[in-house]
PDB file of C-alpha atoms in Angstrom:
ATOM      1  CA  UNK O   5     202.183  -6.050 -45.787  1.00 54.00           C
ATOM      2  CA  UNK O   6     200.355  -3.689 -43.945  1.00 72.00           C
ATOM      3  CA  UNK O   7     202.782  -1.067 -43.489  1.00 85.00           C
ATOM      4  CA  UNK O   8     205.197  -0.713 -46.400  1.00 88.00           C
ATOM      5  CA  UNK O   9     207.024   1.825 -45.628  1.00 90.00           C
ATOM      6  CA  UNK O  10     207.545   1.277 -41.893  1.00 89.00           C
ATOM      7  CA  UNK O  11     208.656  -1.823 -43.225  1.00 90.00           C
ATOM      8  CA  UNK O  12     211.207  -0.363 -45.666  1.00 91.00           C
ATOM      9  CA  UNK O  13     212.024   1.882 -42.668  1.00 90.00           C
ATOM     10  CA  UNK O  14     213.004  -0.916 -40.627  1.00 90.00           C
ATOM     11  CA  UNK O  15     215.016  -2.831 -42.843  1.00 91.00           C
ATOM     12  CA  UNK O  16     217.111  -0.404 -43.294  1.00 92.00           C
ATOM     13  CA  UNK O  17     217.947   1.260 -39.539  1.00 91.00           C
ATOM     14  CA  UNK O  18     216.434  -1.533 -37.722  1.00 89.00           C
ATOM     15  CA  UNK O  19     217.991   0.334 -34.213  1.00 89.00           C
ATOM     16  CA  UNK O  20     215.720   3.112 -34.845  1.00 89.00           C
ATOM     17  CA  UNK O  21     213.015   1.525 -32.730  1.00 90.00           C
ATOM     18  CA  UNK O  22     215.292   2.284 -30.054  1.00 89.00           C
ATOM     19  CA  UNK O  23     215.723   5.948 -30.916  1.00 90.00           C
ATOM     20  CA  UNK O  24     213.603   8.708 -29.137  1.00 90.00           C
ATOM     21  CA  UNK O  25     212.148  12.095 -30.206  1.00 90.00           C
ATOM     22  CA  UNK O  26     213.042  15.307 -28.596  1.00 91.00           C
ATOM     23  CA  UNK O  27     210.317  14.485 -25.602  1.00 90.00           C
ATOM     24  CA  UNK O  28     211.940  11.316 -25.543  1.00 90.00           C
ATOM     25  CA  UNK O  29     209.336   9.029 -26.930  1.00 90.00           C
ATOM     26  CA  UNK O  30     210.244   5.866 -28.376  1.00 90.00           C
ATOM     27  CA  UNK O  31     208.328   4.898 -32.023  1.00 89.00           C
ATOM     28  CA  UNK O  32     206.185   2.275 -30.318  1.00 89.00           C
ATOM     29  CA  UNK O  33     205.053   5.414 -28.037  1.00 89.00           C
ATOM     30  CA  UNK O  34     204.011   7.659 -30.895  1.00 90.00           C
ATOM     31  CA  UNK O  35     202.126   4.478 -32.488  1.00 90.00           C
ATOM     32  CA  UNK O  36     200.251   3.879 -29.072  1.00 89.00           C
ATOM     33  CA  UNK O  37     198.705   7.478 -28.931  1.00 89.00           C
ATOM     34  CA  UNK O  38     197.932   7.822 -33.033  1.00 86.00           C
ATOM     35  CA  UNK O  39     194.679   6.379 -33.801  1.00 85.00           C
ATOM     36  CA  UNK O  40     194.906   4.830 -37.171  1.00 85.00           C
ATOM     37  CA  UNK O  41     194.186   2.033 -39.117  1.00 87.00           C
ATOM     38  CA  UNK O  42     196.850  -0.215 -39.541  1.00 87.00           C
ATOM     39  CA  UNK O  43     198.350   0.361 -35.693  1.00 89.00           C
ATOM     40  CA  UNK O  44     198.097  -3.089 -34.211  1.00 89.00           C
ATOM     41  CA  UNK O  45     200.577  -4.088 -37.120  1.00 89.00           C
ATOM     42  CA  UNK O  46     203.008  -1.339 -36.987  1.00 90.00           C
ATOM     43  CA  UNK O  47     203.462  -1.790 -33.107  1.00 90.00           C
ATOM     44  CA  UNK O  48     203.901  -5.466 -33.858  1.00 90.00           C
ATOM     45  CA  UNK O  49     206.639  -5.222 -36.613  1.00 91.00           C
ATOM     46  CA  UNK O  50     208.182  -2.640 -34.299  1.00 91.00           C
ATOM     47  CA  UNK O  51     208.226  -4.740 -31.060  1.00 91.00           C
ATOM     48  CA  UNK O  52     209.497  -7.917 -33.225  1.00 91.00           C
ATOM     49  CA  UNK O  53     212.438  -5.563 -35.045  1.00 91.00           C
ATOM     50  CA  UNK O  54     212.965  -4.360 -31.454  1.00 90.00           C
ATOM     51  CA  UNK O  55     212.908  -7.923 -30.010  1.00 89.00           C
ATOM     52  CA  UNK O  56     215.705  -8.809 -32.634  1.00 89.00           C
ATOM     53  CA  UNK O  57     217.660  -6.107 -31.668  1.00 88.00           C
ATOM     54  CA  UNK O  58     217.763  -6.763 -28.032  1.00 85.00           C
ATOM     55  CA  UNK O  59     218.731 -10.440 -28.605  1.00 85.00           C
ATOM     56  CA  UNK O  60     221.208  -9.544 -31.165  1.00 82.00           C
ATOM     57  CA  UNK O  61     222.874  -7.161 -27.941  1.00 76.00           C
ATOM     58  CA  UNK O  62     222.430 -10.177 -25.714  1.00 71.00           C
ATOM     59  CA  UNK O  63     224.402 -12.378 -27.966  1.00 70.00           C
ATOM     60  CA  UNK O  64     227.094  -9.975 -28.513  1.00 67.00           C
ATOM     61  CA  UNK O  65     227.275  -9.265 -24.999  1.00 62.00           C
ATOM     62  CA  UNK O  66     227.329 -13.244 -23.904  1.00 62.00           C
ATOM     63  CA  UNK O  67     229.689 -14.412 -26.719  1.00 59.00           C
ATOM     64  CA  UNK O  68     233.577 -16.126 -25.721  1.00 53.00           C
ATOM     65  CA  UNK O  69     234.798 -12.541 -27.484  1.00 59.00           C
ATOM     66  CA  UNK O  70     233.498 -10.406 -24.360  1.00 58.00           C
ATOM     67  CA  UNK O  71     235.002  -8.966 -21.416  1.00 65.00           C
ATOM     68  CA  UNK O  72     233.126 -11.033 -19.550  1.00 66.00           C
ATOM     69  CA  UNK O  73     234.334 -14.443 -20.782  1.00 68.00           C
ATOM     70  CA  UNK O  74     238.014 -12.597 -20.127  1.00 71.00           C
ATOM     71  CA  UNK O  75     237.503 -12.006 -16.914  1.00 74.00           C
ATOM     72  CA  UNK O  76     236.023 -15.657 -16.263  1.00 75.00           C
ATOM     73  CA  UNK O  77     239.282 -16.685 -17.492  1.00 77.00           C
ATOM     74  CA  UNK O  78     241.459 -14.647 -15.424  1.00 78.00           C
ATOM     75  CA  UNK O  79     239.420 -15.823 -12.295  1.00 78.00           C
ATOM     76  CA  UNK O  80     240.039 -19.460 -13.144  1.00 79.00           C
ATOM     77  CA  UNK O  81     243.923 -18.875 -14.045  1.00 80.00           C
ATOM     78  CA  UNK O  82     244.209 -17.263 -10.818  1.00 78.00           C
ATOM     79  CA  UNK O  83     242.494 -20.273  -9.235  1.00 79.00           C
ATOM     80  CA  UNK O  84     244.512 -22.444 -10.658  1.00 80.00           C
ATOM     81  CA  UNK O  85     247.917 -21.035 -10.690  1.00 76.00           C
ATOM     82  CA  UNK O  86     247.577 -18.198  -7.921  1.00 74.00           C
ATOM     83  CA  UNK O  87     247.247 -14.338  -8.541  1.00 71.00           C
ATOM     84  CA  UNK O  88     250.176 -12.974 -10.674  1.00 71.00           C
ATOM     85  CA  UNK O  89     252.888 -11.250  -8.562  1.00 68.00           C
ATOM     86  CA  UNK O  90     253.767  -7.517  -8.423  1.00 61.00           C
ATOM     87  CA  UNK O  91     257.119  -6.422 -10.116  1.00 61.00           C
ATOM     88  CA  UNK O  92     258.664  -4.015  -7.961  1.00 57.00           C
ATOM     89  CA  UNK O  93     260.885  -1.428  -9.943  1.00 59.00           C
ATOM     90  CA  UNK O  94     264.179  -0.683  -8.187  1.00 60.00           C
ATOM     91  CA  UNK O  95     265.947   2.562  -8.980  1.00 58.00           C
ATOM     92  CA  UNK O  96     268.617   0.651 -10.897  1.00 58.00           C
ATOM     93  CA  UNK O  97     265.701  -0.444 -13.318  1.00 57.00           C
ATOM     94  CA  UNK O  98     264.358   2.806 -13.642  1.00 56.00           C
ATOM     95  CA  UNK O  99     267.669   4.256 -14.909  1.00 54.00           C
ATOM     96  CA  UNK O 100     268.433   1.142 -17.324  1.00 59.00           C
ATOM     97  CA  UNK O 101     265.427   2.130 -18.978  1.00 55.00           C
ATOM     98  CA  UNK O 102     266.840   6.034 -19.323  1.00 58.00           C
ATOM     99  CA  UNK O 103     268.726   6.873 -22.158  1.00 58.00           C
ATOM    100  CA  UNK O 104     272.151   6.620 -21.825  1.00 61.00           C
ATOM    101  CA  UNK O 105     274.118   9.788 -20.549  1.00 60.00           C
ATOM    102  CA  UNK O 106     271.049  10.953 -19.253  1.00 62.00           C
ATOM    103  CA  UNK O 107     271.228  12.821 -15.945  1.00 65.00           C
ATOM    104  CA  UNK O 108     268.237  11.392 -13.328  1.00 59.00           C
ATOM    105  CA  UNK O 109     267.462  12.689 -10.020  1.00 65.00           C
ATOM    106  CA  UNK O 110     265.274  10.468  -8.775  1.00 62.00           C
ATOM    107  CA  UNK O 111     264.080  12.411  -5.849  1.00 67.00           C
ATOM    108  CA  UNK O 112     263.325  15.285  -7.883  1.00 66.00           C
ATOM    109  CA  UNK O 113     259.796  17.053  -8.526  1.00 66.00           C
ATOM    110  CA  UNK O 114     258.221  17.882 -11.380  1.00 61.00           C
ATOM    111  CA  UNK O 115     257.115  21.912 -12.100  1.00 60.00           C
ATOM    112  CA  UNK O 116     253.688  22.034 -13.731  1.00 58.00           C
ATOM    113  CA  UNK O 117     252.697  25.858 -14.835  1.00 58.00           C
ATOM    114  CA  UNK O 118     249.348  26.945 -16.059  1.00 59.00           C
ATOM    115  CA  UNK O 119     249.780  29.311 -19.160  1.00 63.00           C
ATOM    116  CA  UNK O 120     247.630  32.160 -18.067  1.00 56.00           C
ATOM    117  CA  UNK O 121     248.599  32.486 -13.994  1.00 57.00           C
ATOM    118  CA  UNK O 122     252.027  33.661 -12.652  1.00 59.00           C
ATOM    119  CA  UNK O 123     254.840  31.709 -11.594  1.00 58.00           C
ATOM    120  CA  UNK O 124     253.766  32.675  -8.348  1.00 60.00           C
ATOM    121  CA  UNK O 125     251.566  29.233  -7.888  1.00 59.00           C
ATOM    122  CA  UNK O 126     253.658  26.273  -8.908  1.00 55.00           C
ATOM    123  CA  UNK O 127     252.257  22.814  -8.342  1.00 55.00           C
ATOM    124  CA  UNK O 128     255.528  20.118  -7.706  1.00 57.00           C
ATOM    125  CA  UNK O 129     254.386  16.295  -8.179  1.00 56.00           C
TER     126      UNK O 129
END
């Protein structure tokens, strides 16, 4: 072992080869510039913990559990089967889904008021 505690470092917050400094320079960065001893084998126990990392991410990011394998999915049901159809709401829907005895005007707006202005500038949606 030729760095111990970088070691140590890394086995515990292995993503913190990824993290920068305030002058946003990664670890491997800071190792380049330092002259010392033992800096060939830091910078390669940081570029394999950062290789691990990355591949873990691409894993993650190509596994069946992704958004992307969803949306692969939806592409090939709508393929297959044809694009799902839009449900048009009627105004008889709209009120079944009112409580009952509940008065809706359907054409009206609604008044949105800021706290701190006068009434003077209403907004109607």
């Amino acid at each position: 072992a030729e760095a111990p505690v970088v070691e140590a470092l890394l086995k515990t917050y292995p993503k913190s080869v990824l993290a920068r400094n305030h002058q946003g320079s990664l670890a491997s960065d800071i190792v380049k510039r330092l002259r010392h001893d033992n800096r060939k084998g830091v910078m390669a126990l940081l570029a394999s913990s950062k290789d691990e990392i990355l591949k873990a991410h691409h894993r993650r990011n190509r596994s069946s559990g992704s958004y992307g394998a969803v949306a692969q999915r939806a592409m090939e049901l709508n393929d297959k089967c044809g694009a799902p159809q839009r449900k048009v709401l009627n105004d008889q829907q709209v009120l079944s889904d009112r409580e009952e005895g509940q008065d809706v005007d359907l054409d009206a707006g609604v008044e949105v008021t800021y706290e701190d202005e006068d009434k003077d500038n209403l907004l109607w949606i």
